Amino acid sequence: MNRRASENCIPAEGTQTAPMTKQPTSAVVLCTYNGERYLRQQLESLLAQSRLPEQIVARDDASTDRTWEILQAFGEQARRLGIRSDIRRNPENLGYVRNFETALQLADTDLIFVCDQDDVWYGEKLAVLTERFAADPGLLLLHSDAVLVDSDLNDLYCSLFEALELGPGELKRIHDGEGFAVLLRRSIVTGATAAFRRELLAAAVPFGEGWIHDEWLAIIAAGVGRIDAVERRLIFYRQHSANQLGMRRRTLDVKVRQMALSRAQLLRNDAVRMGSLLERLRRLPAAVERRLLPRVQDKLDHTLIRLHVTDVPRIRRIPAILGETVSGRYRRYGAGYRSILRDLLRKG
């Protein structure tokens, strides 16, 4: 690990937390698949926490390497430290979303921390987030920033929030309780940085069709409760060729290339996601449904218009695109002028 990445482990001087009453209990839920290369470093960082979790749940998704053996040894080590350990192996591969859905339900603590197999956590991560939950009983889900590092934990000189282009405006909206509106536009919560209260699972399980587990948990949490972001880097978020999902800073040339790409599949996927979200809202309390369903339907309507606007020649797209522009839906649910240009220029 290089010097800069190491220095990021040091808590900021003068950090203060709100007075606490009862500390909530916590579980770390880890899902693995063929993760032997990086897994030990992640597991070591879990046992090096300044505040250890009460429970660790690990569910291996039928790995074919030595991941299962590493997890079994880790379970014994954790038990010797007084941590309840539930280490299981799937008889067949479920895929990472389904594996997380199953594993999260095995936790029986107040708080659940989502954990990937290839990152490294700062030593104070559990303590910082647990203190926030203890100080704010109305908080349902919390996520933090991260340091992007390469496969050898060398700093890539870009934080997760920077790579997401998560600026002061969106952060303020999240802090002000407008997380649902932010997440309806785009996903910004990365599971490896997130923790939530266990009661969220009652509304979130089963996960909606087309959604990644962290995206789904975040938007349901923002819909039925309140989410927030911690503007501190609390994990080393490793970027490597085997990432299920990764993150890089979007440079100007990347943005220009993306504007020329077909967006049809992305829009079809988004329509599926909005449809499954609508279905879930109809199963939630009436007050939640009345408040959120029109907003999700509005996003779905916009998505369907964008999906089919390329069915006609470019000149005939202008009225529909102009209408969506005047309505403000390109700004509300897309990338503003970039989305407008994509719809004008793309072939399909």
mmCIF file of C-alpha atoms in Angstrom:
data_model
loop_
_atom_site.group_PDB
_atom_site.id
_atom_site.type_symbol
_atom_site.label_atom_id
_atom_site.label_comp_id
_atom_site.label_asym_id
_atom_site.label_seq_id
_atom_site.Cartn_x
_atom_site.Cartn_y
_atom_site.Cartn_z
ATOM 1 C CA MET A 1 0.000 0.000 0.000
ATOM 2 C CA ASN A 2 1.486 3.381 -0.922
ATOM 3 C CA ARG A 3 1.957 6.251 1.485
ATOM 4 C CA ARG A 4 -1.085 8.270 0.473
ATOM 5 C CA ALA A 5 -3.463 5.310 0.835
ATOM 6 C CA SER A 6 -1.991 4.533 4.251
ATOM 7 C CA GLU A 7 -2.417 8.103 5.457
ATOM 8 C CA ASN A 8 -6.107 7.995 4.559
ATOM 9 C CA CYS A 9 -6.587 5.423 7.345
ATOM 10 C CA ILE A 10 -5.861 8.063 10.011
ATOM 11 C CA PRO A 11 -9.029 9.620 11.482
ATOM 12 C CA ALA A 12 -9.258 13.385 11.132
ATOM 13 C CA GLU A 13 -8.162 15.323 14.195
ATOM 14 C CA GLY A 14 -10.907 16.852 16.251
ATOM 15 C CA THR A 15 -13.573 14.467 14.950
ATOM 16 C CA GLN A 16 -16.583 14.661 17.247
ATOM 17 C CA THR A 17 -19.691 12.548 17.441
ATOM 18 C CA ALA A 18 -23.078 13.216 18.974
ATOM 19 C CA PRO A 19 -23.847 11.859 22.439
ATOM 20 C CA MET A 20 -25.130 8.306 22.271
ATOM 21 C CA THR A 21 -27.455 6.223 24.344
ATOM 22 C CA LYS A 22 -27.675 2.528 23.493
ATOM 23 C CA GLN A 23 -25.230 1.345 20.866
ATOM 24 C CA PRO A 24 -26.962 -0.697 18.130
ATOM 25 C CA THR A 25 -25.598 -4.140 17.379
ATOM 26 C CA SER A 26 -24.084 -4.760 13.959
ATOM 27 C CA ALA A 27 -23.483 -7.554 11.475
ATOM 28 C CA VAL A 28 -21.179 -7.637 8.472
ATOM 29 C CA VAL A 29 -22.663 -9.556 5.547
ATOM 30 C CA LEU A 30 -20.079 -10.755 3.036
ATOM 31 C CA CYS A 31 -20.739 -12.528 -0.247
ATOM 32 C CA THR A 32 -17.948 -14.289 -2.102
ATOM 33 C CA TYR A 33 -17.248 -16.013 -5.387
ATOM 34 C CA ASN A 34 -13.759 -17.114 -6.448
ATOM 35 C CA GLY A 35 -12.244 -14.367 -4.355
ATOM 36 C CA GLU A 36 -9.120 -16.015 -2.983
ATOM 37 C CA ARG A 37 -6.731 -13.415 -4.454
ATOM 38 C CA TYR A 38 -7.938 -10.464 -2.362
ATOM 39 C CA LEU A 39 -10.182 -12.006 0.277
ATOM 40 C CA ARG A 40 -7.672 -12.330 3.105
ATOM 41 C CA GLN A 41 -6.943 -8.587 3.134
ATOM 42 C CA GLN A 42 -10.643 -7.794 3.373
ATOM 43 C CA LEU A 43 -11.151 -10.290 6.183
ATOM 44 C CA GLU A 44 -8.155 -8.932 8.087
ATOM 45 C CA SER A 45 -9.635 -5.435 7.881
ATOM 46 C CA LEU A 46 -12.905 -6.701 9.380
ATOM 47 C CA LEU A 47 -11.128 -8.110 12.425
ATOM 48 C CA ALA A 48 -9.032 -4.926 12.757
ATOM 49 C CA GLN A 49 -12.085 -2.702 13.310
ATOM 50 C CA SER A 50 -11.917 -0.410 16.345
ATOM 51 C CA ARG A 51 -15.477 -1.538 17.034
ATOM 52 C CA LEU A 52 -15.949 -5.203 16.184
ATOM 53 C CA PRO A 53 -19.293 -6.427 14.843
ATOM 54 C CA GLU A 54 -21.413 -8.766 16.920
ATOM 55 C CA GLN A 55 -22.033 -11.035 13.923
ATOM 56 C CA ILE A 56 -20.394 -11.898 10.607
ATOM 57 C CA VAL A 57 -22.417 -13.627 7.898
ATOM 58 C CA ALA A 58 -20.542 -14.982 4.882
ATOM 59 C CA ARG A 59 -22.179 -16.811 2.013
ATOM 60 C CA ASP A 60 -19.979 -18.309 -0.697
ATOM 61 C CA ASP A 61 -21.591 -18.705 -4.108
ATOM 62 C CA ALA A 62 -20.153 -22.136 -5.035
ATOM 63 C CA SER A 63 -16.581 -20.953 -5.577
ATOM 64 C CA THR A 64 -14.201 -23.254 -7.400
ATOM 65 C CA ASP A 65 -10.988 -21.823 -5.893
ATOM 66 C CA ARG A 66 -9.829 -21.734 -2.248
ATOM 67 C CA THR A 67 -12.346 -19.105 -1.143
ATOM 68 C CA TRP A 68 -14.382 -21.583 0.910
ATOM 69 C CA GLU A 69 -11.340 -22.819 2.812
ATOM 70 C CA ILE A 70 -10.301 -19.228 3.570
ATOM 71 C CA LEU A 71 -13.786 -18.422 4.860
ATOM 72 C CA GLN A 72 -13.902 -21.464 7.115
ATOM 73 C CA ALA A 73 -10.579 -20.546 8.728
ATOM 74 C CA PHE A 74 -11.741 -16.953 9.112
ATOM 75 C CA GLY A 75 -14.946 -18.076 10.819
ATOM 76 C CA GLU A 76 -12.957 -19.877 13.478
ATOM 77 C CA GLN A 77 -10.711 -16.843 13.985
ATOM 78 C CA ALA A 78 -13.713 -14.547 14.362
ATOM 79 C CA ARG A 79 -15.369 -16.864 16.891
ATOM 80 C CA ARG A 80 -12.241 -16.776 19.040
ATOM 81 C CA LEU A 81 -12.705 -12.988 19.214
ATOM 82 C CA GLY A 82 -16.275 -13.442 20.410
ATOM 83 C CA ILE A 83 -17.936 -12.697 17.068
ATOM 84 C CA ARG A 84 -20.862 -14.919 16.086
ATOM 85 C CA SER A 85 -20.016 -16.317 12.660
ATOM 86 C CA ASP A 86 -22.441 -17.813 10.149
ATOM 87 C CA ILE A 87 -20.354 -19.165 7.256
ATOM 88 C CA ARG A 88 -22.286 -20.992 4.526
ATOM 89 C CA ARG A 89 -21.720 -22.246 1.006
ATOM 90 C CA ASN A 90 -24.336 -22.385 -1.739
ATOM 91 C CA PRO A 91 -24.617 -25.816 -3.407
ATOM 92 C CA GLU A 92 -24.943 -24.028 -6.765
ATOM 93 C CA ASN A 93 -24.183 -20.542 -8.035
ATOM 94 C CA LEU A 94 -26.990 -18.033 -7.429
ATOM 95 C CA GLY A 95 -25.366 -14.902 -8.842
ATOM 96 C CA TYR A 96 -24.239 -12.016 -6.674
ATOM 97 C CA VAL A 97 -27.597 -10.194 -6.396
ATOM 98 C CA ARG A 98 -29.539 -13.279 -5.331
ATOM 99 C CA ASN A 99 -26.677 -14.341 -3.061
ATOM 100 C CA PHE A 100 -26.778 -10.996 -1.245
ATOM 101 C CA GLU A 101 -30.568 -11.132 -0.982
ATOM 102 C CA THR A 102 -30.317 -14.507 0.754
ATOM 103 C CA ALA A 103 -27.309 -13.664 2.929
ATOM 104 C CA LEU A 104 -28.674 -10.357 4.258
ATOM 105 C CA GLN A 105 -31.667 -12.174 5.736
ATOM 106 C CA LEU A 106 -29.364 -14.280 7.912
ATOM 107 C CA ALA A 107 -28.274 -11.255 9.944
ATOM 108 C CA ASP A 108 -30.123 -10.739 13.245
ATOM 109 C CA THR A 109 -28.563 -7.496 14.508
ATOM 110 C CA ASP A 110 -29.841 -3.907 14.547
ATOM 111 C CA LEU A 111 -27.518 -2.777 11.743
ATOM 112 C CA ILE A 112 -26.278 -4.599 8.652
ATOM 113 C CA PHE A 113 -23.047 -3.661 6.874
ATOM 114 C CA VAL A 114 -22.731 -4.828 3.261
ATOM 115 C CA CYS A 115 -19.296 -6.202 2.411
ATOM 116 C CA ASP A 116 -17.590 -7.152 -0.866
ATOM 117 C CA GLN A 117 -14.775 -9.675 -1.057
ATOM 118 C CA ASP A 118 -11.992 -7.538 -2.511
ATOM 119 C CA ASP A 119 -11.903 -4.205 -0.657
ATOM 120 C CA VAL A 120 -10.158 -3.094 2.539
ATOM 121 C CA TRP A 121 -12.008 -1.207 5.253
ATOM 122 C CA TYR A 122 -10.635 1.641 7.329
ATOM 123 C CA GLY A 123 -10.272 0.608 10.964
ATOM 124 C CA GLU A 124 -12.885 3.114 12.148
ATOM 125 C CA LYS A 125 -15.571 2.338 9.540
ATOM 126 C CA LEU A 126 -17.953 0.379 11.784
ATOM 127 C CA ALA A 127 -17.491 2.807 14.663
ATOM 128 C CA VAL A 128 -18.157 5.925 12.565
ATOM 129 C CA LEU A 129 -21.316 4.617 10.922
ATOM 130 C CA THR A 130 -22.639 2.940 14.077
ATOM 131 C CA GLU A 131 -22.295 6.207 15.985
ATOM 132 C CA ARG A 132 -24.276 8.019 13.289
ATOM 133 C CA PHE A 133 -27.110 5.507 13.545
ATOM 134 C CA ALA A 134 -27.060 5.685 17.349
ATOM 135 C CA ALA A 135 -27.280 9.473 17.246
ATOM 136 C CA ASP A 136 -30.066 9.542 14.633
ATOM 137 C CA PRO A 137 -32.862 6.991 15.256
ATOM 138 C CA GLY A 138 -34.704 8.102 12.102
ATOM 139 C CA LEU A 139 -31.830 7.187 9.802
ATOM 140 C CA LEU A 140 -32.521 4.036 7.759
ATOM 141 C CA LEU A 141 -29.497 3.755 5.447
ATOM 142 C CA LEU A 142 -26.093 5.415 5.454
ATOM 143 C CA HIS A 143 -23.264 5.291 2.934
ATOM 144 C CA SER A 144 -19.805 6.823 2.733
ATOM 145 C CA ASP A 145 -17.139 7.918 0.311
ATOM 146 C CA ALA A 146 -14.205 5.655 -0.572
ATOM 147 C CA VAL A 147 -10.675 5.812 -1.938
ATOM 148 C CA LEU A 148 -10.314 4.193 -5.356
ATOM 149 C CA VAL A 149 -7.245 1.961 -5.459
ATOM 150 C CA ASP A 150 -5.798 -0.466 -7.989
ATOM 151 C CA SER A 151 -5.364 -4.194 -7.524
ATOM 152 C CA ASP A 152 -2.295 -3.606 -5.310
ATOM 153 C CA LEU A 153 -4.025 -0.938 -3.179
ATOM 154 C CA ASN A 154 -2.155 1.920 -4.849
ATOM 155 C CA ASP A 155 -4.115 5.156 -4.734
ATOM 156 C CA LEU A 156 -5.785 6.092 -8.035
ATOM 157 C CA TYR A 157 -6.061 9.706 -6.819
ATOM 158 C CA CYS A 158 -9.812 9.771 -7.167
ATOM 159 C CA SER A 159 -12.473 9.221 -4.528
ATOM 160 C CA LEU A 160 -15.685 7.303 -5.176
ATOM 161 C CA PHE A 161 -17.784 10.473 -4.871
ATOM 162 C CA GLU A 162 -15.488 12.221 -7.350
ATOM 163 C CA ALA A 163 -15.812 9.350 -9.813
ATOM 164 C CA LEU A 164 -19.590 9.505 -9.435
ATOM 165 C CA GLU A 165 -19.450 13.293 -9.923
ATOM 166 C CA LEU A 166 -21.444 13.567 -6.729
ATOM 167 C CA GLY A 167 -21.275 17.280 -6.100
ATOM 168 C CA PRO A 168 -22.393 19.648 -3.315
ATOM 169 C CA GLY A 169 -25.877 20.063 -4.783
ATOM 170 C CA GLU A 170 -26.779 16.379 -4.735
ATOM 171 C CA LEU A 171 -25.098 15.872 -1.378
ATOM 172 C CA LYS A 172 -27.136 18.714 0.107
ATOM 173 C CA ARG A 173 -30.337 17.173 -1.204
ATOM 174 C CA ILE A 174 -29.404 13.867 0.407
ATOM 175 C CA HIS A 175 -28.569 15.561 3.712
ATOM 176 C CA ASP A 176 -31.896 17.447 3.501
ATOM 177 C CA GLY A 177 -33.927 14.249 3.178
ATOM 178 C CA GLU A 178 -34.453 14.313 -0.605
ATOM 179 C CA GLY A 179 -32.600 11.069 -1.239
ATOM 180 C CA PHE A 180 -35.443 9.464 -3.197
ATOM 181 C CA ALA A 181 -35.424 12.227 -5.817
ATOM 182 C CA VAL A 182 -31.656 11.905 -6.199
ATOM 183 C CA LEU A 183 -31.792 8.119 -6.546
ATOM 184 C CA LEU A 184 -34.705 8.236 -8.965
ATOM 185 C CA ARG A 185 -32.417 10.162 -11.294
ATOM 186 C CA ARG A 186 -29.368 7.923 -10.826
ATOM 187 C CA SER A 187 -27.809 5.395 -8.478
ATOM 188 C CA ILE A 188 -25.081 6.746 -6.206
ATOM 189 C CA VAL A 189 -24.989 4.276 -3.277
ATOM 190 C CA THR A 190 -22.233 1.662 -3.442
ATOM 191 C CA GLY A 191 -23.004 -1.392 -1.319
ATOM 192 C CA ALA A 192 -19.493 -1.824 0.044
ATOM 193 C CA THR A 193 -19.764 1.615 1.677
ATOM 194 C CA ALA A 194 -23.292 1.165 3.026
ATOM 195 C CA ALA A 195 -25.045 0.106 6.229
ATOM 196 C CA PHE A 196 -28.747 -0.006 7.058
ATOM 197 C CA ARG A 197 -31.198 -0.923 9.785
ATOM 198 C CA ARG A 198 -32.429 -4.498 9.555
ATOM 199 C CA GLU A 199 -36.089 -3.437 9.386
ATOM 200 C CA LEU A 200 -35.435 -2.205 5.841
ATOM 201 C CA LEU A 201 -35.481 -5.831 4.654
ATOM 202 C CA ALA A 202 -39.203 -6.135 5.385
ATOM 203 C CA ALA A 203 -39.885 -3.620 2.611
ATOM 204 C CA ALA A 204 -36.992 -4.505 0.298
ATOM 205 C CA VAL A 205 -37.124 -8.316 0.072
ATOM 206 C CA PRO A 206 -37.486 -9.803 -2.477
ATOM 207 C CA PHE A 207 -35.329 -7.484 -4.563
ATOM 208 C CA GLY A 208 -36.963 -5.866 -7.588
ATOM 209 C CA GLU A 209 -36.375 -7.174 -11.090
ATOM 210 C CA GLY A 210 -33.510 -5.484 -12.902
ATOM 211 C CA TRP A 211 -31.966 -3.897 -9.807
ATOM 212 C CA ILE A 212 -28.524 -4.416 -8.291
ATOM 213 C CA HIS A 213 -28.825 -5.166 -4.576
ATOM 214 C CA ASP A 214 -27.295 -1.902 -3.336
ATOM 215 C CA GLU A 215 -29.316 0.268 -5.730
ATOM 216 C CA TRP A 216 -32.547 -1.434 -4.660
ATOM 217 C CA LEU A 217 -31.843 -1.241 -0.929
ATOM 218 C CA ALA A 218 -30.971 2.442 -1.244
ATOM 219 C CA ILE A 219 -34.039 3.551 -3.204
ATOM 220 C CA ILE A 220 -36.436 1.548 -1.021
ATOM 221 C CA ALA A 221 -34.772 3.000 2.094
ATOM 222 C CA ALA A 222 -35.110 6.518 0.685
ATOM 223 C CA GLY A 223 -38.762 5.831 -0.109
ATOM 224 C CA VAL A 224 -39.905 4.398 3.219
ATOM 225 C CA GLY A 225 -37.458 6.285 5.441
ATOM 226 C CA ARG A 226 -34.409 8.528 5.268
ATOM 227 C CA ILE A 227 -30.923 7.957 3.915
ATOM 228 C CA ASP A 228 -27.770 10.034 4.302
ATOM 229 C CA ALA A 229 -24.163 10.172 3.106
ATOM 230 C CA VAL A 230 -20.991 10.428 5.176
ATOM 231 C CA GLU A 231 -18.494 12.629 3.359
ATOM 232 C CA ARG A 232 -15.547 10.607 4.617
ATOM 233 C CA ARG A 233 -13.541 7.936 2.848
ATOM 234 C CA LEU A 234 -14.003 4.776 4.880
ATOM 235 C CA ILE A 235 -12.866 1.985 2.571
ATOM 236 C CA PHE A 236 -10.257 1.289 -0.060
ATOM 237 C CA TYR A 237 -12.464 0.415 -3.051
ATOM 238 C CA ARG A 238 -10.339 -1.865 -5.165
ATOM 239 C CA GLN A 239 -10.578 -1.611 -8.968
ATOM 240 C CA HIS A 240 -9.401 -4.617 -10.961
ATOM 241 C CA SER A 241 -10.271 -6.702 -13.996
ATOM 242 C CA ALA A 242 -12.459 -9.139 -12.019
ATOM 243 C CA ASN A 243 -14.764 -6.499 -10.477
ATOM 244 C CA GLN A 244 -18.445 -7.386 -10.817
ATOM 245 C CA LEU A 245 -19.008 -3.631 -10.879
ATOM 246 C CA GLY A 246 -16.298 -1.017 -10.882
ATOM 247 C CA MET A 247 -15.850 2.726 -10.949
ATOM 248 C CA ARG A 248 -13.551 5.114 -12.769
ATOM 249 C CA ARG A 249 -13.492 8.884 -13.144
ATOM 250 C CA ARG A 250 -15.464 9.798 -16.276
ATOM 251 C CA THR A 251 -13.082 11.866 -18.388
ATOM 252 C CA LEU A 252 -14.264 14.178 -21.182
ATOM 253 C CA ASP A 253 -13.331 11.720 -23.937
ATOM 254 C CA VAL A 254 -15.301 8.963 -22.191
ATOM 255 C CA LYS A 255 -18.358 11.237 -21.974
ATOM 256 C CA VAL A 256 -18.111 12.122 -25.679
ATOM 257 C CA ARG A 257 -17.861 8.446 -26.681
ATOM 258 C CA GLN A 258 -20.813 7.548 -24.481
ATOM 259 C CA MET A 259 -22.976 10.214 -26.154
ATOM 260 C CA ALA A 260 -22.532 8.397 -29.485
ATOM 261 C CA LEU A 261 -23.451 4.963 -28.115
ATOM 262 C CA SER A 262 -26.856 3.338 -28.468
ATOM 263 C CA ARG A 263 -28.837 3.852 -25.263
ATOM 264 C CA ALA A 264 -31.745 1.585 -26.166
ATOM 265 C CA GLN A 265 -30.725 -1.309 -23.940
ATOM 266 C CA LEU A 266 -29.999 0.986 -21.009
ATOM 267 C CA LEU A 267 -33.412 2.597 -21.408
ATOM 268 C CA ARG A 268 -35.127 -0.802 -21.675
ATOM 269 C CA ASN A 269 -33.370 -1.867 -18.490
ATOM 270 C CA ASP A 270 -34.461 1.336 -16.762
ATOM 271 C CA ALA A 271 -38.066 0.756 -17.831
ATOM 272 C CA VAL A 272 -37.951 -2.713 -16.262
ATOM 273 C CA ARG A 273 -36.513 -1.251 -13.075
ATOM 274 C CA MET A 274 -39.183 1.436 -12.832
ATOM 275 C CA GLY A 275 -41.872 -1.163 -13.459
ATOM 276 C CA SER A 276 -40.654 -3.372 -10.618
ATOM 277 C CA LEU A 277 -40.370 -0.329 -8.351
ATOM 278 C CA LEU A 278 -43.978 0.619 -9.107
ATOM 279 C CA GLU A 279 -45.044 -2.917 -8.295
ATOM 280 C CA ARG A 280 -43.267 -2.780 -4.939
ATOM 281 C CA LEU A 281 -44.721 0.616 -4.036
ATOM 282 C CA ARG A 282 -48.214 -0.795 -4.457
ATOM 283 C CA ARG A 283 -47.390 -3.345 -1.726
ATOM 284 C CA LEU A 284 -46.113 -0.756 0.746
ATOM 285 C CA PRO A 285 -48.244 1.359 3.131
ATOM 286 C CA ALA A 286 -50.772 3.574 1.360
ATOM 287 C CA ALA A 287 -49.083 6.786 2.494
ATOM 288 C CA VAL A 288 -45.815 5.707 0.862
ATOM 289 C CA GLU A 289 -47.599 4.640 -2.325
ATOM 290 C CA ARG A 290 -49.518 7.929 -2.652
ATOM 291 C CA ARG A 291 -46.388 9.982 -2.132
ATOM 292 C CA LEU A 292 -44.010 8.101 -4.429
ATOM 293 C CA LEU A 293 -45.999 6.274 -7.084
ATOM 294 C CA PRO A 294 -46.728 9.392 -9.231
ATOM 295 C CA ARG A 295 -43.021 10.283 -9.237
ATOM 296 C CA VAL A 296 -41.946 6.803 -10.339
ATOM 297 C CA GLN A 297 -44.687 6.710 -12.986
ATOM 298 C CA ASP A 298 -43.422 10.085 -14.248
ATOM 299 C CA LYS A 299 -39.903 8.659 -14.574
ATOM 300 C CA LEU A 300 -41.241 5.571 -16.376
ATOM 301 C CA ASP A 301 -43.246 7.718 -18.821
ATOM 302 C CA HIS A 302 -40.119 9.758 -19.595
ATOM 303 C CA THR A 303 -38.047 6.604 -20.055
ATOM 304 C CA LEU A 304 -40.547 5.094 -22.493
ATOM 305 C CA ILE A 305 -40.667 8.293 -24.562
ATOM 306 C CA ARG A 306 -36.854 8.294 -24.757
ATOM 307 C CA LEU A 307 -36.813 4.591 -25.631
ATOM 308 C CA HIS A 308 -39.137 5.019 -28.623
ATOM 309 C CA VAL A 309 -38.051 8.465 -29.831
ATOM 310 C CA THR A 310 -35.506 6.856 -32.185
ATOM 311 C CA ASP A 311 -38.272 4.930 -33.968
ATOM 312 C CA VAL A 312 -38.616 7.963 -36.236
ATOM 313 C CA PRO A 313 -36.102 10.004 -38.279
ATOM 314 C CA ARG A 314 -34.129 12.627 -36.368
ATOM 315 C CA ILE A 315 -36.077 15.617 -37.653
ATOM 316 C CA ARG A 316 -39.350 14.091 -36.448
ATOM 317 C CA ARG A 317 -37.953 13.513 -32.962
ATOM 318 C CA ILE A 318 -37.781 17.212 -32.221
ATOM 319 C CA PRO A 319 -41.375 17.711 -30.949
ATOM 320 C CA ALA A 320 -41.156 14.845 -28.433
ATOM 321 C CA ILE A 321 -37.688 15.857 -27.266
ATOM 322 C CA LEU A 322 -38.743 19.495 -26.995
ATOM 323 C CA GLY A 323 -41.768 18.479 -24.942
ATOM 324 C CA GLU A 324 -39.619 16.465 -22.537
ATOM 325 C CA THR A 325 -37.180 19.371 -22.302
ATOM 326 C CA VAL A 326 -39.925 21.889 -21.462
ATOM 327 C CA SER A 327 -41.396 19.516 -18.867
ATOM 328 C CA GLY A 328 -38.039 19.427 -17.088
ATOM 329 C CA ARG A 329 -37.869 15.625 -17.162
ATOM 330 C CA TYR A 330 -34.506 15.523 -18.949
ATOM 331 C CA ARG A 331 -33.079 17.511 -16.052
ATOM 332 C CA ARG A 332 -35.030 15.653 -13.379
ATOM 333 C CA TYR A 333 -34.287 12.117 -14.535
ATOM 334 C CA GLY A 334 -31.358 12.345 -16.923
ATOM 335 C CA ALA A 335 -28.161 14.189 -17.661
ATOM 336 C CA GLY A 336 -29.866 17.314 -18.999
ATOM 337 C CA TYR A 337 -28.410 18.571 -22.278
ATOM 338 C CA ARG A 338 -26.243 15.424 -22.641
ATOM 339 C CA SER A 339 -29.355 13.230 -22.664
ATOM 340 C CA ILE A 340 -31.078 15.567 -25.114
ATOM 341 C CA LEU A 341 -28.126 15.357 -27.511
ATOM 342 C CA ARG A 342 -27.977 11.577 -27.179
ATOM 343 C CA ASP A 343 -31.645 11.282 -28.168
ATOM 344 C CA LEU A 344 -31.184 13.629 -31.110
ATOM 345 C CA LEU A 345 -28.080 11.865 -32.417
ATOM 346 C CA ARG A 346 -28.358 8.196 -31.551
ATOM 347 C CA LYS A 347 -29.379 5.592 -34.103
ATOM 348 C CA GLY A 348 -31.329 3.322 -31.789
#
